[in-house]
mmCIF file of C-alpha atoms in Angstrom:
data_model
loop_
_atom_site.group_PDB
_atom_site.id
_atom_site.type_symbol
_atom_site.label_atom_id
_atom_site.label_comp_id
_atom_site.label_asym_id
_atom_site.label_seq_id
_atom_site.Cartn_x
_atom_site.Cartn_y
_atom_site.Cartn_z
ATOM 1 C CA MET A 1 16.045 -8.426 -4.967
ATOM 2 C CA THR A 2 13.578 -9.094 -2.698
ATOM 3 C CA ALA A 3 10.927 -6.556 -1.438
ATOM 4 C CA TYR A 4 10.989 -5.845 2.183
ATOM 5 C CA THR A 5 9.629 -3.615 5.041
ATOM 6 C CA ALA A 6 11.561 -1.595 7.410
ATOM 7 C CA THR A 7 9.657 -0.221 10.567
ATOM 8 C CA VAL A 8 11.886 2.580 11.898
ATOM 9 C CA THR A 9 10.776 3.756 15.271
ATOM 10 C CA VAL A 10 12.346 7.071 16.510
ATOM 11 C CA ARG A 11 12.036 7.731 20.778
ATOM 12 C CA LEU A 12 13.012 10.582 22.383
ATOM 13 C CA LYS A 13 16.462 9.887 24.274
ATOM 14 C CA ARG A 14 16.118 9.214 27.771
ATOM 15 C CA GLY A 15 16.034 13.075 29.264
ATOM 16 C CA VAL A 16 15.368 14.989 26.568
ATOM 17 C CA LEU A 17 11.935 16.335 27.286
ATOM 18 C CA ASP A 18 8.331 15.285 25.846
ATOM 19 C CA PRO A 19 5.943 17.800 26.231
ATOM 20 C CA GLU A 20 3.889 16.403 23.523
ATOM 21 C CA ALA A 21 3.488 13.184 25.585
ATOM 22 C CA GLU A 22 2.885 15.279 29.274
ATOM 23 C CA THR A 23 -0.270 16.696 27.587
ATOM 24 C CA THR A 24 -0.839 13.731 25.861
ATOM 25 C CA ARG A 25 -0.943 12.006 29.879
ATOM 26 C CA ARG A 26 -2.638 15.134 31.505
ATOM 27 C CA ALA A 27 -5.365 15.143 29.305
ATOM 28 C CA LEU A 28 -5.701 10.935 30.158
ATOM 29 C CA GLU A 29 -5.824 11.846 33.611
ATOM 30 C CA ARG A 30 -8.495 14.360 33.301
ATOM 31 C CA LEU A 31 -10.134 11.777 31.551
ATOM 32 C CA GLY A 32 -10.318 9.495 34.742
ATOM 33 C CA PHE A 33 -7.401 7.227 33.203
ATOM 34 C CA GLU A 34 -4.950 6.151 36.095
ATOM 35 C CA LEU A 35 -1.341 6.015 34.734
ATOM 36 C CA ASP A 36 2.181 5.881 35.583
ATOM 37 C CA GLY A 37 3.935 7.472 32.041
ATOM 38 C CA LEU A 38 3.214 7.937 29.443
ATOM 39 C CA ARG A 39 5.997 7.339 26.151
ATOM 40 C CA SER A 40 4.751 9.049 22.598
ATOM 41 C CA MET A 41 7.526 8.336 19.253
ATOM 42 C CA ASP A 42 7.436 7.926 15.397
ATOM 43 C CA ARG A 43 6.883 4.893 13.438
ATOM 44 C CA PHE A 44 7.487 4.850 10.009
ATOM 45 C CA GLU A 45 7.055 1.951 8.079
ATOM 46 C CA VAL A 46 9.278 1.792 4.633
ATOM 47 C CA ASP A 47 8.686 -0.746 1.243
ATOM 48 C CA LEU A 48 11.722 -1.032 -0.434
ATOM 49 C CA GLU A 49 13.648 -3.530 -2.240
ATOM 50 C CA ALA A 50 17.103 -4.959 -1.241
ATOM 51 C CA ALA A 51 19.443 -7.991 -1.785
ATOM 52 C CA ASP A 52 19.023 -9.275 1.679
ATOM 53 C CA PRO A 53 17.482 -8.255 4.562
ATOM 54 C CA ALA A 54 21.415 -7.060 6.169
ATOM 55 C CA ALA A 55 21.085 -4.735 3.205
ATOM 56 C CA ALA A 56 17.564 -3.579 3.513
ATOM 57 C CA GLU A 57 18.217 -3.020 7.196
ATOM 58 C CA GLU A 58 21.628 -0.849 6.299
ATOM 59 C CA ARG A 59 19.288 1.421 4.152
ATOM 60 C CA ALA A 60 16.788 2.376 6.319
ATOM 61 C CA ASP A 61 19.651 2.639 8.853
ATOM 62 C CA GLU A 62 20.513 5.628 7.069
ATOM 63 C CA MET A 63 17.806 7.147 6.346
ATOM 64 C CA ALA A 64 16.735 6.959 9.979
ATOM 65 C CA GLU A 65 20.690 8.908 10.478
ATOM 66 C CA ARG A 66 19.882 11.151 8.206
ATOM 67 C CA LEU A 67 16.031 12.070 7.819
ATOM 68 C CA LEU A 68 14.110 10.572 9.936
ATOM 69 C CA ALA A 69 15.494 10.373 13.792
ATOM 70 C CA ASN A 70 17.935 14.112 15.163
ATOM 71 C CA PRO A 71 20.280 11.926 16.520
ATOM 72 C CA THR A 72 21.076 14.568 18.938
ATOM 73 C CA ILE A 73 17.715 13.646 20.887
ATOM 74 C CA HIS A 74 16.436 10.578 19.113
ATOM 75 C CA ASP A 75 17.283 6.886 19.542
ATOM 76 C CA TYR A 76 15.576 4.539 17.169
ATOM 77 C CA GLU A 77 15.639 0.967 15.851
ATOM 78 C CA VAL A 78 14.835 -0.994 12.857
ATOM 79 C CA GLU A 79 13.233 -3.904 12.017
ATOM 80 C CA VAL A 80 13.061 -5.697 8.869
ATOM 81 C CA ARG A 81 10.298 -8.189 7.364
ATOM 82 C CA GLU A 82 10.207 -9.293 3.881
ATOM 83 C CA ARG A 83 6.425 -8.502 2.525
ATOM 84 C CA MET B 1 -2.052 -4.966 40.588
ATOM 85 C CA THR B 2 0.930 -5.636 38.502
ATOM 86 C CA ALA B 3 2.538 -3.575 36.191
ATOM 87 C CA TYR B 4 2.094 -3.291 32.427
ATOM 88 C CA THR B 5 3.253 -1.212 29.584
ATOM 89 C CA ALA B 6 0.842 -1.197 27.138
ATOM 90 C CA THR B 7 1.981 -0.180 23.382
ATOM 91 C CA VAL B 8 -0.750 2.184 20.814
ATOM 92 C CA THR B 9 -0.021 2.276 17.540
ATOM 93 C CA VAL B 10 -1.626 4.735 15.466
ATOM 94 C CA ARG B 11 -2.261 4.183 12.231
ATOM 95 C CA LEU B 12 -4.036 6.612 9.167
ATOM 96 C CA LYS B 13 -6.976 4.283 7.524
ATOM 97 C CA ARG B 14 -5.890 2.741 4.536
ATOM 98 C CA GLY B 15 -6.603 5.369 1.754
ATOM 99 C CA VAL B 16 -6.848 8.335 4.332
ATOM 100 C CA LEU B 17 -4.567 10.610 2.205
ATOM 101 C CA ASP B 18 -1.340 11.497 5.098
ATOM 102 C CA PRO B 19 0.930 14.431 3.253
ATOM 103 C CA GLU B 20 3.293 13.993 6.083
ATOM 104 C CA ALA B 21 4.270 11.120 4.914
ATOM 105 C CA GLU B 22 4.448 12.057 0.842
ATOM 106 C CA THR B 23 6.559 14.815 1.918
ATOM 107 C CA THR B 24 9.223 12.699 4.018
ATOM 108 C CA ARG B 25 9.169 10.227 1.295
ATOM 109 C CA ARG B 26 9.870 12.951 -1.235
ATOM 110 C CA ALA B 27 12.579 13.942 1.042
ATOM 111 C CA LEU B 28 13.895 10.911 1.050
ATOM 112 C CA GLU B 29 14.408 10.653 -3.278
ATOM 113 C CA ARG B 30 15.259 13.553 -3.401
ATOM 114 C CA LEU B 31 18.318 12.194 -0.751
ATOM 115 C CA GLY B 32 18.732 9.548 -3.315
ATOM 116 C CA PHE B 33 16.975 6.351 -1.843
ATOM 117 C CA GLU B 34 15.362 4.170 -3.594
ATOM 118 C CA LEU B 35 11.403 3.291 -1.721
ATOM 119 C CA ASP B 36 8.348 2.032 -2.875
ATOM 120 C CA GLY B 37 6.213 3.505 0.170
ATOM 121 C CA LEU B 38 5.937 5.148 3.577
ATOM 122 C CA ARG B 39 3.919 5.086 5.691
ATOM 123 C CA SER B 40 4.005 6.889 9.530
ATOM 124 C CA MET B 41 2.009 6.995 12.207
ATOM 125 C CA ASP B 42 1.745 7.171 16.222
ATOM 126 C CA ARG B 43 3.463 4.981 18.947
ATOM 127 C CA PHE B 44 2.327 5.549 22.956
ATOM 128 C CA GLU B 45 3.807 3.294 25.167
ATOM 129 C CA VAL B 46 1.698 3.940 28.448
ATOM 130 C CA ASP B 47 2.240 2.106 31.947
ATOM 131 C CA LEU B 48 -0.139 1.375 33.946
ATOM 132 C CA GLU B 49 -1.080 -1.206 36.445
ATOM 133 C CA ALA B 50 -3.916 -3.676 36.282
ATOM 134 C CA ALA B 51 -5.400 -7.265 37.992
ATOM 135 C CA ASP B 52 -3.650 -8.892 34.980
ATOM 136 C CA PRO B 53 -3.029 -8.489 30.738
ATOM 137 C CA ALA B 54 -6.520 -8.658 29.754
ATOM 138 C CA ALA B 55 -7.467 -5.913 32.126
ATOM 139 C CA ALA B 56 -4.511 -3.732 30.564
ATOM 140 C CA GLU B 57 -5.468 -4.091 27.460
ATOM 141 C CA GLU B 58 -9.060 -2.654 27.903
ATOM 142 C CA ARG B 59 -7.628 0.247 29.858
ATOM 143 C CA ALA B 60 -5.550 0.579 26.968
ATOM 144 C CA ASP B 61 -8.195 0.025 24.249
ATOM 145 C CA GLU B 62 -10.682 2.964 26.331
ATOM 146 C CA MET B 63 -7.595 5.280 25.622
ATOM 147 C CA ALA B 64 -7.232 4.801 22.305
ATOM 148 C CA GLU B 65 -10.837 4.812 21.564
ATOM 149 C CA ARG B 66 -11.365 8.192 23.790
ATOM 150 C CA LEU B 67 -7.750 10.350 22.621
ATOM 151 C CA LEU B 68 -5.338 8.797 20.799
ATOM 152 C CA ALA B 69 -6.982 8.112 17.936
ATOM 153 C CA ASN B 70 -9.863 9.145 15.833
ATOM 154 C CA PRO B 71 -12.150 6.213 14.933
ATOM 155 C CA THR B 72 -13.324 8.068 11.998
ATOM 156 C CA ILE B 73 -10.021 8.160 10.653
ATOM 157 C CA HIS B 74 -7.450 5.826 12.319
ATOM 158 C CA ASP B 75 -7.296 2.273 12.958
ATOM 159 C CA TYR B 76 -5.034 1.344 16.054
ATOM 160 C CA GLU B 77 -3.743 -1.676 18.106
ATOM 161 C CA VAL B 78 -2.912 -2.067 21.289
ATOM 162 C CA GLU B 79 0.013 -4.998 22.951
ATOM 163 C CA VAL B 80 0.605 -4.437 26.996
ATOM 164 C CA ARG B 81 3.584 -6.873 28.715
ATOM 165 C CA GLU B 82 4.069 -6.847 31.857
ATOM 166 C CA ARG B 83 7.455 -4.347 32.947
#
């Protein structure tokens, strides 16, 4: 078994309203910053052990499907690296 | 002016308790997953225009310092790419 870190990035699907990002954007504008857009997302780093990178990625995918992301409103991506 | 996207990743400093991550970890374990650790972080993608990548990064740094991160408890990193 090898030790891996899987990074799962969870973001809202295009078209899903993101009031938190909108609030953050307005706050930045009130501070005087100019910006064209802002998106917020959640990121998880999961340390796990697996036989190979493909197995680690498969497990992280399953964690995303079952808990970390809500497939109705979220897209997610998984990256795996040895740790 | 060129259009850039600055990605700001905000994570808790080492040693700062993260009850949200701990809850997520336990929920994954209850679902039958084995993991060695889990960290959660916030990620912002900011679309902005700047003269060059260094200027874009400087602006995103300032947004992190002033609003996106709390320097007492957070570390952050900024990556800039053309969009």
